Every structure is written in structure tokens, then in C-alpha cells.
Amino acid sequence: MTKEKILEAHNRIAPFIHKTPVFTSSTFNALTGVEAYFKCENFQKVGAFKARGATYALSELLTSNKGNVHVATHSSGNHAQALAWAARQFGCKATIVMPSNSPAVKKDAVKGYGAKVIECEPTLDARESKLEHVLQESNAVFIPPYNDENIITGAATCALELMDEVDNLDVILAPVGGGGLLAGSALSAKWFSNGRIKVYAAEPEQADDAFQSFKSKSFVPSKNPLTIADGLKTSLGEINLPIILKEVSDVFTVSEEDIKKALFFVYERMKMVIEPSSAVAVAALINNSEMFKSNKVGVIISGGNVDLKQLAQWK
Amino acid sequence: MTKEKILEAHNRIAPFIHKTPVFTSSTFNALTGVEAYFKCENFQKVGAFKARGATYALSELLTSNKGNVHVATHSSGNHAQALAWAARQFGCKATIVMPSNSPAVKKDAVKGYGAKVIECEPTLDARESKLEHVLQESNAVFIPPYNDENIITGAATCALELMDEVDNLDVILAPVGGGGLLAGSALSAKWFSNGRIKVYAAEPEQADDAFQSFKSKSFVPSKNPLTIADGLKTSLGEINLPIILKEVSDVFTVSEEDIKKALFFVYERMKMVIEPSSAVAVAALINNSEMFKSNKVGVIISGGNVDLKQLAQWK
């Protein structure tokens, strides 16, 4: 995950992904006293930054495997769609193990990209054993959602674009779930700003395993996370954790109430559909705005996949 | 409303407004067979194209009136916010007559820009007589929402930017309420494409006064419009109508069901918050996509001001 590798990844995936826009909001800046730059991965292919890592991981696989490549993963969220979509771009076969209680709209989206969906019981054990079964029965290659060097390298291209577009950023703020986006952002900040830009993470209080891992400097698993930020419920990956411990300045946690407030601020004032996981980073910046007064802060809006019916219940 | 006047208006308002982005959607294009370009005025100041006309009308007023200019209007919608906001940019006083049943959030937004809000009974008669009272009691100047050359000229700058960004457009599609955006778009298309670009209008079936006026070539007033597209309920202005009759190719109408479908397509696939009036244009393009097969069509997304609680009821 060197500087050269991230640049190469960006060149490799650029023909497939969107160079997403960076938005500003004078209302947000007036409210917080921060000069904020929102990197809008909600406008990315499949509606999330996950398209970057999936595309890069698959393109790496194809450099050594010509011909009929078959990839597989288990996911109920954005990685499922991202891998299915990326596989279609490269003409590869994809099998996605999804929990039976995944919303039909998500299963349909994955099928819509031409991937095969295999349902399983909605537990991590069931997901892993069903995937193991798929891998043994076929020649499929497992593409993990975050605990993978290529996935982290692909995710790193998002902060690279942000720094390329906004000069002299002081800070980058990213949400943390499994840690792919955060580790990638931290590596990009390190390499491309010579360590000048500080990287902070944002996490729900109700799913604060990254906060606890960061403070104790050792892995703390996610236990019974109860948050509307469904993308941030997972535990940190073992490849991601040491990068985060070394390169990230701090981890902020935010309440469910603050997540909802930030979500509706972005909807009502910035006119963007974002998912709760992205609102976590916005909320963390609002809560800690005093600390970043007059700083140029890049906020990574990780995705925009949200059930609009649920949204109204949060209002 | 000459070519030179529109260019001058654009130069004049450019320091105040956003040059809004133009979005594309590969999903939309695959679905319709059209090459669509969405000009996103939902990301404009105050969340609507209305910021353009209000800024230009006010700047024109200030060229001949130095000192304490005071403007007034009646509006329950985007023009109220736009005029209040524009007045603040220029340090002018603004008084807005708003119907008593306007949502508190809209009244608060107008007050938040520093304008004075005067409430009246929720009828057009009451609005007009209350405004007349304000004008007589003060030296305030009335800035109308659409039936005004400066407002039309300001609105015309939106299509100007769109044509500047996208080469060789074949068509521009805009929603029509009072007709300021439509007339302005048609004039810009005429002047800046030498009449090559055809302009079409979109209107709710349940508020089809522009359609009827267009077909009968004479003014038909809006009567009891029953549509979720609250911005398109008004009758055409008398300055706007002859421009529309001369420069617009056709008016499409769409059902309430189609408006909702288009609205949720944009939310779910394009991750943008748009208001129902904007979804009317998207729906018209979906319904008439066969006619525009392989054409480059610019669609004006007029605004993004919508009550999110209402939104869920439409789903």
C-alpha cells in the first residue's frame, strides 16, 4: 500500500468509477466555523465508495488470472452491490452470499448486476460457512469487504482525489466500520501530504469498537451494535487496525440523535441523499467544530444507500 | 431579454450564485435510451433556480436606486426565500407576505435571511391586498415571482450555463408553473444555439393550465390544481405566455403517479433531494423517451425544497 500502488490503483479504476464531486455548504460553514469539503461518494457507482476497492481488487485478480474469473463474497450491504457491479464491468462471474433478511431491494440490485445470490441464515457464522461452501464447490476467489490490502488501496483513492481537488486541507474525517475507508484515507494523507494532514475517524457510540480498540491499542470486537448506521456495525479488520493505530489522530463517537440531526441537515440544506454511516462523520465534525475552527476539513461522505421509508421514521 | 442582456445578467449574478453541477446517470440513460444531462438547481443557493432571478432583479433595482432599497413580494414558496436571501446579499430590506398556513420551516427560513414576514389569509386575494397595503405604507418595490422581464432574464442564465457545459444539446426540458424558468430557458436556447436546441415544457396533468394555454394559443388560468408539485400550481404570467407560445416546441403533462416514480428514481439512483416540481420534468422525459431516443437532452432540476415527512407519504 505504497504511494505508487495507490496512484496505480487510481489510474486502473479511473475508467470505471466516477470522480465524485466535492461539495461545500456556506450554511454548514457558518454554523460550525469550519471550512468543510464534502467528498461525495454517495454519487459514486453503486452509491458508495465500495465501488473503488471492488474494482481494484478485481482488476488485480485479472492481471494474474486470465479467462473465467469467478469471485464471491458475503455481504448484506454496499460491498455486495460493489462486487456484483465490478464483476459485470470485467465480464466476470460473481456469487454473493446474502442473509435471508436482507431487503428485497438490495437482493434485486445485486441480481440486477448479473450476480448470483445465495441466501443464508442471518448470522455471521452462517454467512461464513455458506461462503466457504461456495468457495469449495467452485473455483471462486473470495473478495473480502475491508480486511484486504487491495480493498484498502482502492478505498485510498477517494482521499487522493479529495486532496487533489482541495489545496491545503488540514484534516480528513472518515467514518469507520471495518476500517477500509479509514485506513486507506490515512495512508493517502500520509503519502500525499507528507503527513501534514491529520486524519480523524467517526463512529456511532452504539457501535464504538473502533474507539475502544483505538484507546486500548488492541482489538476490541463489535458486540451487539445498535445503530441506524448499518454500514458501521462490523469489527475492525486485522490488516486495518495497525494502520489505524499508527496513522489516525483520534476516533470520535456520536449519539444516534446526532446522527439523525446531521442526516437531515444534509438532506434539507445540501439536498443530498446520504446514508446514516456518512452522517456519522458529519455529526462528528459538528460536535467537534470548536477543535477545527477555521480549519479546512475534508469529510468523506461514504455512500447514499438508504431505505427512504425508514428515513421518515427517523424524522 | 436580448442575448446581451442575458450574458450581462449572468456576469452580474455570478459572484452571488452557484454555478450548479450537471449530473448524468448511466442507469437513467440505459432505462430511457436518452443521453440526459441534469442541471442541478436543487444545489443552488436557497435550494432553487429562483435565486437567479431574485438576484438579478434586485441588482437591476440597485443600479438606479442607491441607498435604502426595500423590496417586497408575496409567496409561500421558493421566491420568498430567494428574495429574502438576495436582499441580504445586497444589504437591502425585504418584506414577504406569506399565507398563514405556510409551513413554519418556510417562514423560519425567510426570517433567517433577515426578511420581515407578514402573514395573511391563504387566498390569492388576501395575499395581493396585503402586499398592496405593504407597498402603500412603505417605499417598498414589488419584485414579482415570474411575470417580470428581469426575473425571466435571471432564470435564463440557468440554461445558458447548461449549454456552456454540455456541447451539442438537442433538447432542453423544463417544468412550467408561472413560466419564468421556461420562458428564460427558451430565450437562452434561441439566442445561444441559434434556435437549434428545441425547448419542451413539463407540467402536472392536475395543473395543466400551461398545456391548455399552449394548445389553445390563449391564456387559460389555473383552476383548483391538485398536484404534489406545489411550485407548478400558478397560472402563466402575461409576459411569459407569448414567449412560450413563440419559442417552446410542446408541453407534456404527467400524472401524479409518474411524478412520484420519477422523484424516487432520482432519490434512490441519483442520490439527490429534488422537489416534486423538478420530478415533473424527469417524468416527462421518461414518458416521452422514445421521441428523444439517442438525443442529448438537458433537464432542468428546478429545486430541492421538499418536506421530508411528506415525502414518505408519497412512497
PDB file of N, CA and C in Angstrom, chain A residues 8 10 15 30 79 87 102 105 113 126 143 148 152 162 172 181 187 202 205-206 208 218 222 225 248 258 277 294 302:
ATOM      1  N   GLU A   8      -1.239   3.939  -8.847  1.00  0.00           N
ATOM      2  CA  GLU A   8      -1.502   2.942  -9.894  1.00  0.00           C
ATOM      3  C   GLU A   8      -2.957   2.465  -9.815  1.00  0.00           C
ATOM      4  N   HIS A  10      -5.447   4.152  -8.695  1.00  0.00           N
ATOM      5  CA  HIS A  10      -6.331   5.213  -9.177  1.00  0.00           C
ATOM      6  C   HIS A  10      -6.379   5.226 -10.701  1.00  0.00           C
ATOM      7  N   PRO A  15     -11.168   4.585 -15.276  1.00  0.00           N
ATOM      8  CA  PRO A  15     -12.124   4.457 -16.396  1.00  0.00           C
ATOM      9  C   PRO A  15     -13.482   3.887 -15.984  1.00  0.00           C
ATOM     10  N   ALA A  30     -21.013  28.424   8.195  1.00  0.00           N
ATOM     11  CA  ALA A  30     -21.450  29.488   9.104  1.00  0.00           C
ATOM     12  C   ALA A  30     -21.845  28.894  10.461  1.00  0.00           C
ATOM     13  N   HIS A  79     -20.888  -3.608  -0.147  1.00  0.00           N
ATOM     14  CA  HIS A  79     -19.853  -4.429  -0.796  1.00  0.00           C
ATOM     15  C   HIS A  79     -20.474  -5.456  -1.736  1.00  0.00           C
ATOM     16  N   ALA A  87     -17.812  -6.940 -11.083  1.00  0.00           N
ATOM     17  CA  ALA A  87     -17.692  -8.185 -11.851  1.00  0.00           C
ATOM     18  C   ALA A  87     -18.320  -8.015 -13.238  1.00  0.00           C
ATOM     19  N   SER A 102     -32.087  -9.798   4.280  1.00  0.00           N
ATOM     20  CA  SER A 102     -31.707  -8.593   3.517  1.00  0.00           C
ATOM     21  C   SER A 102     -32.932  -8.044   2.806  1.00  0.00           C
ATOM     22  N   VAL A 105     -34.972  -5.188  -2.043  1.00  0.00           N
ATOM     23  CA  VAL A 105     -34.425  -4.197  -2.961  1.00  0.00           C
ATOM     24  C   VAL A 105     -32.915  -4.365  -3.107  1.00  0.00           C
ATOM     25  N   TYR A 113     -27.236  -6.664 -11.333  1.00  0.00           N
ATOM     26  CA  TYR A 113     -25.892  -6.555 -11.898  1.00  0.00           C
ATOM     27  C   TYR A 113     -25.409  -7.903 -12.454  1.00  0.00           C
ATOM     28  N   ALA A 126     -23.299 -18.351   9.786  1.00  0.00           N
ATOM     29  CA  ALA A 126     -23.988 -18.917   8.624  1.00  0.00           C
ATOM     30  C   ALA A 126     -23.448 -18.309   7.335  1.00  0.00           C
ATOM     31  N   ILE A 143     -13.411 -12.176  -2.319  1.00  0.00           N
ATOM     32  CA  ILE A 143     -13.006 -10.761  -2.257  1.00  0.00           C
ATOM     33  C   ILE A 143     -13.612 -10.192  -0.980  1.00  0.00           C
ATOM     34  N   ASP A 148      -8.365  -6.408   3.567  1.00  0.00           N
ATOM     35  CA  ASP A 148      -7.670  -6.823   2.347  1.00  0.00           C
ATOM     36  C   ASP A 148      -6.862  -5.643   1.820  1.00  0.00           C
ATOM     37  N   ILE A 152      -8.247  -1.880   0.638  1.00  0.00           N
ATOM     38  CA  ILE A 152      -7.790  -0.651   1.319  1.00  0.00           C
ATOM     39  C   ILE A 152      -7.152   0.303   0.305  1.00  0.00           C
ATOM     40  N   LEU A 162      -9.719  13.783  -3.248  1.00  0.00           N
ATOM     41  CA  LEU A 162     -10.106  14.924  -2.410  1.00  0.00           C
ATOM     42  C   LEU A 162      -8.930  15.889  -2.237  1.00  0.00           C
ATOM     43  N   ILE A 172      -8.709  15.314   7.418  1.00  0.00           N
ATOM     44  CA  ILE A 172      -9.689  14.465   6.732  1.00  0.00           C
ATOM     45  C   ILE A 172     -10.415  13.652   7.792  1.00  0.00           C
ATOM     46  N   LEU A 181     -12.025   2.198   4.522  1.00  0.00           N
ATOM     47  CA  LEU A 181     -12.029   3.601   4.089  1.00  0.00           C
ATOM     48  C   LEU A 181     -11.108   4.432   4.974  1.00  0.00           C
ATOM     49  N   LEU A 187      -3.620   6.390   4.880  1.00  0.00           N
ATOM     50  CA  LEU A 187      -2.412   6.135   4.074  1.00  0.00           C
ATOM     51  C   LEU A 187      -2.253   7.207   2.993  1.00  0.00           C
ATOM     52  N   ALA A 202     -14.807   8.723  12.698  1.00  0.00           N
ATOM     53  CA  ALA A 202     -16.089   8.942  13.359  1.00  0.00           C
ATOM     54  C   ALA A 202     -16.853   7.632  13.429  1.00  0.00           C
ATOM     55  N   GLU A 205     -21.669   5.914  18.893  1.00  0.00           N
ATOM     56  CA  GLU A 205     -21.479   5.485  20.295  1.00  0.00           C
ATOM     57  C   GLU A 205     -21.974   4.057  20.491  1.00  0.00           C
ATOM     58  N   GLN A 206     -23.038   3.729  19.770  1.00  0.00           N
ATOM     59  CA  GLN A 206     -23.669   2.414  19.927  1.00  0.00           C
ATOM     60  C   GLN A 206     -22.943   1.311  19.152  1.00  0.00           C
ATOM     61  N   ASP A 208     -19.094   1.278  19.124  1.00  0.00           N
ATOM     62  CA  ASP A 208     -17.820   2.000  19.329  1.00  0.00           C
ATOM     63  C   ASP A 208     -16.607   1.083  19.459  1.00  0.00           C
ATOM     64  N   SER A 218      -5.554  -2.198  21.161  1.00  0.00           N
ATOM     65  CA  SER A 218      -5.663  -3.626  20.843  1.00  0.00           C
ATOM     66  C   SER A 218      -7.078  -3.915  20.360  1.00  0.00           C
ATOM     67  N   SER A 222     -16.730  -5.816  17.815  1.00  0.00           N
ATOM     68  CA  SER A 222     -18.043  -5.173  17.859  1.00  0.00           C
ATOM     69  C   SER A 222     -19.038  -6.132  18.487  1.00  0.00           C
ATOM     70  N   PRO A 225     -24.051  -4.183  18.225  1.00  0.00           N
ATOM     71  CA  PRO A 225     -24.166  -2.760  17.872  1.00  0.00           C
ATOM     72  C   PRO A 225     -25.621  -2.406  17.583  1.00  0.00           C
ATOM     73  N   VAL A 248      -3.887   7.289  12.417  1.00  0.00           N
ATOM     74  CA  VAL A 248      -5.076   8.096  12.710  1.00  0.00           C
ATOM     75  C   VAL A 248      -4.872   8.888  14.010  1.00  0.00           C
ATOM     76  N   ASP A 258     -27.575  12.591  17.277  1.00  0.00           N
ATOM     77  CA  ASP A 258     -26.700  13.451  16.474  1.00  0.00           C
ATOM     78  C   ASP A 258     -26.586  12.937  15.032  1.00  0.00           C
ATOM     79  N   SER A 277     -24.383   6.057   7.872  1.00  0.00           N
ATOM     80  CA  SER A 277     -22.938   5.916   8.122  1.00  0.00           C
ATOM     81  C   SER A 277     -22.189   7.193   7.752  1.00  0.00           C
ATOM     82  N   SER A 294     -11.877  27.263  11.726  1.00  0.00           N
ATOM     83  CA  SER A 294     -11.129  27.867  10.619  1.00  0.00           C
ATOM     84  C   SER A 294     -10.238  26.869   9.870  1.00  0.00           C
ATOM     85  N   SER A 302     -19.485   8.659   2.653  1.00  0.00           N
ATOM     86  CA  SER A 302     -19.135   7.327   2.158  1.00  0.00           C
ATOM     87  C   SER A 302     -20.160   6.713   1.211  1.00  0.00           C
TER      88      SER A 302
END
